[in-house]
Amino acid sequence: MAFLCMFIKLTLFAAALTLTATSAASQAKPGCQSHCGGVTIPYPFGTGGSCNLSSRHFIRCDTTPNPAQALLRYPVTMGYAEVQVLHISLDGYVRISSNGDIGSDCYSSSGRVSDSSIGLYWLYDFAISHTRNKFTAIGCDTIAYITSSRIGLNYSTGCLTFCGSVNDVINGSCSGIGCCQTAIPRGMRGYQFNFDSRENHSSVLNFNPCSYGFVVEDGAYNFSVSDLSDTNFNKREFPLVFDWSIGTQNCTEAQRDTQNYACKENSACINPDNNAGYLCKCVDGFQGNPYLGCQDINECETLKLCSVGGTCYNTPGSYSCSCPTGFEGDGWKNGTGCTQTKPRPESFTILLVTLVLGSSLGLLVLIVGVWWLYNTLQRRKNNKLKQKLFERNGGLLFQKKMSSEGGLDKAKLFSSEQLEAATDQYNENRILGRGGQGMVYKGMLPDGRIVAVKKSTTVNESFLEQFINEIVILSQIDHRNVVKLLGCCLETEVPLLVYEFIPNGTLSHFIHDQNEEYPRSWDIRLRIAAEVASAISYLHSSASVPIYHRDIKSSNILLDEKFRAKVSDFGTSRSVNIDQTHLTTQVLGTFGYLDPEYFRSSQFTEKSDVYSFGVVIVELLTGQKAISTSRPEEMRGLVSYFMSAMEENRLLDIVDSEIAKYGLKDEVVAVAQLAQRCLNLDGRHRPTMKEVAIELERLRTRQGDVVPTNQPKQSELFVRKATESWDFTSSSTEHYTNCSITSTSESDVRPLMLDTF
Ligand SMILES: *[C@@H]1O[C@H](CO)[C@@H](O)[C@H](O)[C@H]1NC(C)=O
Ligand SMILES: *[C@@H]1O[C@H](CO)[C@@H](O)[C@H](O)[C@H]1NC(C)=O
Ligand SMILES: *[C@@H]1O[C@H](CO)[C@@H](O)[C@H](O)[C@H]1NC(C)=O
Ligand SMILES: *[C@@H]1O[C@H](CO)[C@@H](O)[C@H](O)[C@H]1NC(C)=O
Ligand SMILES: *[C@@H]1O[C@H](CO)[C@@H](O)[C@H](O)[C@H]1NC(C)=O
Ligand SMILES: *[C@@H]1O[C@H](CO)[C@@H](O)[C@H](O)[C@H]1NC(C)=O
Ligand SMILES: *[C@@H]1O[C@H](CO)[C@@H](O)[C@H](O)[C@H]1NC(C)=O
């Protein structure tokens, strides 16, 4: 409770701080200079750009003098002039210094000497305030006028002052003897002075050679007798006040022009009484700068109008008081205040209510307690189960292996919650592909990476160690044309694999989908072939332990957003010791891609991958499927179809029309011959994957690759994220996992990998 109170107090305190901060800072537009010297510059005034509402509200801050001076600019016939600003009020006036703005009319015994009468004739944008200024003239033989003679605005007013001798004059009194004052006509702008005298000051020359006339803020000038003889009086500075406004339209007109209407939220428009332009004002209960928007005043903080015990509620623009329960009254200081309600006589009812409330509260506490206990136990049970599954799934082995191989940073252990969140509880519409062995879901990790989560349907416990081995090996493959394994999750019933997400579908889709506008040029096909060859060659020879893929086919090759190949699906792969040349296993693989030698002997060698890759090249060359019922019976298999065409020298007949379009290029022939060698029935006569890769790379670079070659570096590639859908089709019908032509000999060579993946 105490904590809650403190929290509320802190929040109120913070709110109060923001309020005062904004009301002080909101005077200028955000990001604009708010002060110059001692002068605050509230918007619509500003120091240029969008800081001032219009050029009429432009203030130049001159930092040469110390302190700096705020200068208001106004146009004259040629260029502009400036006056020093002393104060700008949001109530619609600006106080300036009358530097040099004093008219004079001086005489000597020979008559008039000088007559300077130009006032602020050109300061025409704003009216001289008729309520805050006085026109003042001093002299003892003086008739002074102030006139404004712009077209349509002819005003004139003035006063006269005479005195016989200096003794008649009284300090401080400006009532016609040596000094006179008069009001300014309403709406006067751009004025000048005119003087006249009855006797050319001839009888007062000894103490008053000059007449002076000026506009001064009411009360800011105290007449002194000595001013009459001061010939430098016109060098004095007095404050005077101008009215400013927005535009030239009145409120009715301005509100129609919503685009330029200057009064922002919680403010109202007012017509100044000099009938020029308009002003804005915060409505009652709000404060701030109406030209930027007004904020609510927290009257509860400022006014404290509620009585002792009363609670104050601040509402936008208003507030109210009320009494807490158990008290009556209106809560106002000026009203009835708050007085405690007298206890009701029906104390029995209260007792009953308390009893009922108390017992139901007890029951509630009991229920919550039981629920909490149940939850805790359930969670503990869940955690135990998870730990058990983790251990069963080889988690400890995995951790040991990874830390000893220094690869813990490369492959990550994901928690089941993480993957559940990433795949939206394995939501149906996140399924990317569905196959005999399991499902692939698209997911998004908390850091925004898009991943493919592979979840198998069954798991064979006896192969868990091999499964872990495989994850460890895969996570250490770092080749730009091999799909990257990001990690796994071992605490679920079936282990889950997390791969980088590859957006452009499979190579099979790319070759065979007639509808889509894929870039199927020869150059791209050749590049894909070279990339796949490079990846397999790497697996065979460059990886720390040789790895046989064992299921190379076009639907196991994925394409990224730039149609770069990524070899995937290492479900049937094996890693072998360097000195091993073959593996004896169950025959696994896909019809149409399967090495006949392997099929016969069930001995898988690196040349078996070469054979399967040969089929992929022929697919790329012909655009035909590995097995097709649309071909005659004996030509169902793409290999026999291709080999017979090669023997009969009919290559041009079978290559894809896209390639044949430009005739039979040398590279096409060379690639076809390479495929022929890969498909040799005798594995010993097939080239190694390395030779194939070198040959393809040579052909590719010789012809020049038209596809953008700004391939990213490997490290870059693995952080790349893809967002499009991934057609991860893995058709179970193509596999025949249970075609068990089983191990014949060498029982010491055990397969290393879980066959269900
Ligand atoms: C502010 O004043 C400057 C100088 O006169 C002017 O160039 C600028 O356009 C004014 N800003 C606006 C928004 O009118
Ligand atoms: C005032 O001086 C002017 C010349 O400056 C002269 O023409 C005029 O007659 C004088 N008036 C009087 C009343 O002395
Ligand atoms: C205002 O005064 C000028 C000369 O000072 C004159 O030309 C003009 O006609 C006057 N306008 C009006 C409306 O009286
Ligand atoms: C009027 O005030 C000035 C200074 O403000 C002073 O020097 C002068 O003596 C005063 N004169 C009279 C008559 O009080
Ligand atoms: C004018 O005189 C009054 C009264 O003596 C004084 O309060 C006021 O400050 C004086 N004003 C100026 C501008 O000197
Ligand atoms: C505003 O100006 C228009 C036209 O100039 C005029 O018809 C209208 O009466 C004015 N409204 C006010 C409130 O002055
Ligand atoms: C008390 O004062 C507030 C604000 O000044 C006012 O709104 C309210 O009507 C007053 N209440 C009474 C009972 O006078």
PDB file of N, CA and C in Angstrom, residues 310-362:
ATOM      1  N   GLY A 310     -11.538  16.775   1.477  1.00  0.00           N
ATOM      2  CA  GLY A 310     -12.140  16.633   0.150  1.00  0.00           C
ATOM      3  C   GLY A 310     -11.083  16.194  -0.860  1.00  0.00           C
ATOM      4  N   THR A 311     -11.514  15.438  -1.891  1.00  0.00           N
ATOM      5  CA  THR A 311     -10.585  14.987  -2.913  1.00  0.00           C
ATOM      6  C   THR A 311     -10.798  15.820  -4.166  1.00  0.00           C
ATOM      7  N   CYS A 312      -9.698  16.241  -4.763  1.00  0.00           N
ATOM      8  CA  CYS A 312      -9.788  17.081  -5.953  1.00  0.00           C
ATOM      9  C   CYS A 312      -9.598  16.211  -7.181  1.00  0.00           C
ATOM     10  N   TYR A 313     -10.434  16.390  -8.214  1.00  0.00           N
ATOM     11  CA  TYR A 313     -10.278  15.670  -9.481  1.00  0.00           C
ATOM     12  C   TYR A 313      -9.996  16.667 -10.584  1.00  0.00           C
ATOM     13  N   ASN A 314      -8.885  16.484 -11.245  1.00  0.00           N
ATOM     14  CA  ASN A 314      -8.577  17.375 -12.368  1.00  0.00           C
ATOM     15  C   ASN A 314      -9.152  16.765 -13.625  1.00  0.00           C
ATOM     16  N   THR A 315      -9.863  17.578 -14.417  1.00  0.00           N
ATOM     17  CA  THR A 315     -10.375  17.104 -15.711  1.00  0.00           C
ATOM     18  C   THR A 315      -9.847  18.058 -16.765  1.00  0.00           C
ATOM     19  N   PRO A 316      -9.827  17.676 -18.025  1.00  0.00           N
ATOM     20  CA  PRO A 316      -9.327  18.611 -19.036  1.00  0.00           C
ATOM     21  C   PRO A 316     -10.111  19.907 -18.985  1.00  0.00           C
ATOM     22  N   GLY A 317      -9.420  20.992 -18.684  1.00  0.00           N
ATOM     23  CA  GLY A 317     -10.034  22.313 -18.675  1.00  0.00           C
ATOM     24  C   GLY A 317     -10.801  22.622 -17.416  1.00  0.00           C
ATOM     25  N   SER A 318     -10.920  21.643 -16.502  1.00  0.00           N
ATOM     26  CA  SER A 318     -11.713  21.930 -15.316  1.00  0.00           C
ATOM     27  C   SER A 318     -11.278  21.033 -14.164  1.00  0.00           C
ATOM     28  N   TYR A 319     -12.078  20.993 -13.110  1.00  0.00           N
ATOM     29  CA  TYR A 319     -11.740  20.187 -11.946  1.00  0.00           C
ATOM     30  C   TYR A 319     -12.976  20.133 -11.064  1.00  0.00           C
ATOM     31  N   SER A 320     -12.962  19.253 -10.097  1.00  0.00           N
ATOM     32  CA  SER A 320     -14.091  19.226  -9.159  1.00  0.00           C
ATOM     33  C   SER A 320     -13.622  18.674  -7.824  1.00  0.00           C
ATOM     34  N   CYS A 321     -14.455  18.864  -6.816  1.00  0.00           N
ATOM     35  CA  CYS A 321     -14.120  18.361  -5.490  1.00  0.00           C
ATOM     36  C   CYS A 321     -15.185  17.358  -5.082  1.00  0.00           C
ATOM     37  N   SER A 322     -14.796  16.399  -4.274  1.00  0.00           N
ATOM     38  CA  SER A 322     -15.801  15.491  -3.733  1.00  0.00           C
ATOM     39  C   SER A 322     -15.303  14.950  -2.400  1.00  0.00           C
ATOM     40  N   CYS A 323     -16.203  14.334  -1.671  1.00  0.00           N
ATOM     41  CA  CYS A 323     -15.831  13.775  -0.375  1.00  0.00           C
ATOM     42  C   CYS A 323     -15.655  12.278  -0.478  1.00  0.00           C
ATOM     43  N   PRO A 324     -14.750  11.709   0.295  1.00  0.00           N
ATOM     44  CA  PRO A 324     -14.566  10.250   0.266  1.00  0.00           C
ATOM     45  C   PRO A 324     -15.779   9.554   0.871  1.00  0.00           C
ATOM     46  N   THR A 325     -15.873   8.235   0.639  1.00  0.00           N
ATOM     47  CA  THR A 325     -17.021   7.503   1.201  1.00  0.00           C
ATOM     48  C   THR A 325     -16.942   7.564   2.724  1.00  0.00           C
ATOM     49  N   GLY A 326     -18.085   7.638   3.334  1.00  0.00           N
ATOM     50  CA  GLY A 326     -18.136   7.768   4.787  1.00  0.00           C
ATOM     51  C   GLY A 326     -18.223   9.226   5.213  1.00  0.00           C
ATOM     52  N   PHE A 327     -18.142  10.126   4.196  1.00  0.00           N
ATOM     53  CA  PHE A 327     -18.252  11.554   4.495  1.00  0.00           C
ATOM     54  C   PHE A 327     -19.355  12.124   3.641  1.00  0.00           C
ATOM     55  N   GLU A 328     -19.947  13.218   4.109  1.00  0.00           N
ATOM     56  CA  GLU A 328     -20.917  13.880   3.245  1.00  0.00           C
ATOM     57  C   GLU A 328     -20.576  15.353   3.124  1.00  0.00           C
ATOM     58  N   GLY A 329     -21.163  15.999   2.087  1.00  0.00           N
ATOM     59  CA  GLY A 329     -20.839  17.383   1.789  1.00  0.00           C
ATOM     60  C   GLY A 329     -20.371  17.471   0.362  1.00  0.00           C
ATOM     61  N   ASP A 330     -20.102  18.708  -0.131  1.00  0.00           N
ATOM     62  CA  ASP A 330     -19.708  18.842  -1.532  1.00  0.00           C
ATOM     63  C   ASP A 330     -18.183  18.895  -1.698  1.00  0.00           C
ATOM     64  N   GLY A 331     -17.440  18.975  -0.586  1.00  0.00           N
ATOM     65  CA  GLY A 331     -15.986  18.946  -0.669  1.00  0.00           C
ATOM     66  C   GLY A 331     -15.341  20.266  -1.024  1.00  0.00           C
ATOM     67  N   TRP A 332     -16.151  21.321  -1.243  1.00  0.00           N
ATOM     68  CA  TRP A 332     -15.581  22.620  -1.615  1.00  0.00           C
ATOM     69  C   TRP A 332     -15.266  23.425  -0.361  1.00  0.00           C
ATOM     70  N   LYS A 333     -14.200  24.225  -0.459  1.00  0.00           N
ATOM     71  CA  LYS A 333     -13.835  25.121   0.636  1.00  0.00           C
ATOM     72  C   LYS A 333     -14.942  26.148   0.856  1.00  0.00           C
ATOM     73  N   ASN A 334     -15.461  26.720  -0.301  1.00  0.00           N
ATOM     74  CA  ASN A 334     -16.519  27.728  -0.196  1.00  0.00           C
ATOM     75  C   ASN A 334     -17.888  27.095  -0.037  1.00  0.00           C
ATOM     76  N   GLY A 335     -17.951  25.745  -0.074  1.00  0.00           N
ATOM     77  CA  GLY A 335     -19.243  25.062   0.031  1.00  0.00           C
ATOM     78  C   GLY A 335     -19.423  24.425   1.400  1.00  0.00           C
ATOM     79  N   THR A 336     -19.959  23.224   1.407  1.00  0.00           N
ATOM     80  CA  THR A 336     -20.280  22.583   2.682  1.00  0.00           C
ATOM     81  C   THR A 336     -19.134  21.745   3.227  1.00  0.00           C
ATOM     82  N   GLY A 337     -18.022  21.600   2.480  1.00  0.00           N
ATOM     83  CA  GLY A 337     -16.870  20.839   2.959  1.00  0.00           C
ATOM     84  C   GLY A 337     -17.204  19.371   3.094  1.00  0.00           C
ATOM     85  N   CYS A 338     -16.458  18.651   3.940  1.00  0.00           N
ATOM     86  CA  CYS A 338     -16.727  17.229   4.152  1.00  0.00           C
ATOM     87  C   CYS A 338     -16.920  16.979   5.641  1.00  0.00           C
ATOM     88  N   THR A 339     -18.014  16.358   5.997  1.00  0.00           N
ATOM     89  CA  THR A 339     -18.209  15.971   7.400  1.00  0.00           C
ATOM     90  C   THR A 339     -18.480  14.483   7.459  1.00  0.00           C
ATOM     91  N   GLN A 340     -18.025  13.840   8.537  1.00  0.00           N
ATOM     92  CA  GLN A 340     -18.157  12.384   8.659  1.00  0.00           C
ATOM     93  C   GLN A 340     -19.630  11.997   8.771  1.00  0.00           C
ATOM     94  N   THR A 341     -20.000  10.964   8.022  1.00  0.00           N
ATOM     95  CA  THR A 341     -21.373  10.462   8.082  1.00  0.00           C
ATOM     96  C   THR A 341     -21.579   9.776   9.430  1.00  0.00           C
ATOM     97  N   LYS A 342     -22.766  10.006  10.029  1.00  0.00           N
ATOM     98  CA  LYS A 342     -23.044   9.367  11.327  1.00  0.00           C
ATOM     99  C   LYS A 342     -23.287   7.891  11.103  1.00  0.00           C
ATOM    100  N   PRO A 343     -22.748   6.990  11.958  1.00  0.00           N
ATOM    101  CA  PRO A 343     -22.941   5.549  11.758  1.00  0.00           C
ATOM    102  C   PRO A 343     -24.423   5.199  11.796  1.00  0.00           C
ATOM    103  N   ARG A 344     -24.807   4.318  10.853  1.00  0.00           N
ATOM    104  CA  ARG A 344     -26.216   3.908  10.754  1.00  0.00           C
ATOM    105  C   ARG A 344     -26.581   2.988  11.917  1.00  0.00           C
ATOM    106  N   PRO A 345     -27.878   2.998  12.332  1.00  0.00           N
ATOM    107  CA  PRO A 345     -28.275   2.109  13.440  1.00  0.00           C
ATOM    108  C   PRO A 345     -28.276   0.637  13.047  1.00  0.00           C
ATOM    109  N   GLU A 346     -28.402   0.269  11.765  1.00  0.00           N
ATOM    110  CA  GLU A 346     -28.540  -1.143  11.386  1.00  0.00           C
ATOM    111  C   GLU A 346     -27.177  -1.833  11.444  1.00  0.00           C
ATOM    112  N   SER A 347     -26.562  -1.843  12.653  1.00  0.00           N
ATOM    113  CA  SER A 347     -25.230  -2.417  12.769  1.00  0.00           C
ATOM    114  C   SER A 347     -25.257  -3.929  12.525  1.00  0.00           C
ATOM    115  N   PHE A 348     -26.439  -4.540  12.700  1.00  0.00           N
ATOM    116  CA  PHE A 348     -26.552  -5.973  12.488  1.00  0.00           C
ATOM    117  C   PHE A 348     -26.289  -6.325  11.016  1.00  0.00           C
ATOM    118  N   THR A 349     -26.912  -5.515  10.138  1.00  0.00           N
ATOM    119  CA  THR A 349     -26.722  -5.721   8.699  1.00  0.00           C
ATOM    120  C   THR A 349     -25.236  -5.631   8.361  1.00  0.00           C
ATOM    121  N   ILE A 350     -24.582  -4.603   8.948  1.00  0.00           N
ATOM    122  CA  ILE A 350     -23.159  -4.396   8.652  1.00  0.00           C
ATOM    123  C   ILE A 350     -22.366  -5.615   9.102  1.00  0.00           C
ATOM    124  N   LEU A 351     -22.721  -6.133  10.290  1.00  0.00           N
ATOM    125  CA  LEU A 351     -22.033  -7.301  10.824  1.00  0.00           C
ATOM    126  C   LEU A 351     -22.189  -8.476   9.863  1.00  0.00           C
ATOM    127  N   LEU A 352     -23.439  -8.646   9.388  1.00  0.00           N
ATOM    128  CA  LEU A 352     -23.744  -9.748   8.477  1.00  0.00           C
ATOM    129  C   LEU A 352     -22.900  -9.619   7.197  1.00  0.00           C
ATOM    130  N   VAL A 353     -22.927  -8.389   6.655  1.00  0.00           N
ATOM    131  CA  VAL A 353     -22.189  -8.140   5.406  1.00  0.00           C
ATOM    132  C   VAL A 353     -20.714  -8.456   5.600  1.00  0.00           C
ATOM    133  N   THR A 354     -20.171  -7.986   6.750  1.00  0.00           N
ATOM    134  CA  THR A 354     -18.759  -8.219   7.033  1.00  0.00           C
ATOM    135  C   THR A 354     -18.471  -9.709   7.086  1.00  0.00           C
ATOM    136  N   LEU A 355     -19.405 -10.426   7.742  1.00  0.00           N
ATOM    137  CA  LEU A 355     -19.223 -11.866   7.909  1.00  0.00           C
ATOM    138  C   LEU A 355     -19.170 -12.559   6.547  1.00  0.00           C
ATOM    139  N   VAL A 356     -20.184 -12.231   5.712  1.00  0.00           N
ATOM    140  CA  VAL A 356     -20.277 -12.848   4.386  1.00  0.00           C
ATOM    141  C   VAL A 356     -19.036 -12.517   3.565  1.00  0.00           C
ATOM    142  N   LEU A 357     -18.691 -11.229   3.568  1.00  0.00           N
ATOM    143  CA  LEU A 357     -17.525 -10.784   2.793  1.00  0.00           C
ATOM    144  C   LEU A 357     -16.282 -11.509   3.250  1.00  0.00           C
ATOM    145  N   GLY A 358     -16.118 -11.568   4.617  1.00  0.00           N
ATOM    146  CA  GLY A 358     -14.928 -12.187   5.200  1.00  0.00           C
ATOM    147  C   GLY A 358     -14.805 -13.630   4.784  1.00  0.00           C
ATOM    148  N   SER A 359     -15.954 -14.399   4.895  1.00  0.00           N
ATOM    149  CA  SER A 359     -15.839 -15.820   4.594  1.00  0.00           C
ATOM    150  C   SER A 359     -15.592 -16.038   3.103  1.00  0.00           C
ATOM    151  N   SER A 360     -16.224 -15.228   2.235  1.00  0.00           N
ATOM    152  CA  SER A 360     -15.979 -15.445   0.802  1.00  0.00           C
ATOM    153  C   SER A 360     -14.532 -15.094   0.460  1.00  0.00           C
ATOM    154  N   LEU A 361     -13.999 -14.094   1.161  1.00  0.00           N
ATOM    155  CA  LEU A 361     -12.588 -13.740   0.925  1.00  0.00           C
ATOM    156  C   LEU A 361     -11.689 -14.910   1.295  1.00  0.00           C
ATOM    157  N   GLY A 362     -12.015 -15.554   2.465  1.00  0.00           N
ATOM    158  CA  GLY A 362     -11.228 -16.705   2.912  1.00  0.00           C
ATOM    159  C   GLY A 362     -11.257 -17.815   1.886  1.00  0.00           C
TER     160      GLY A 362
END
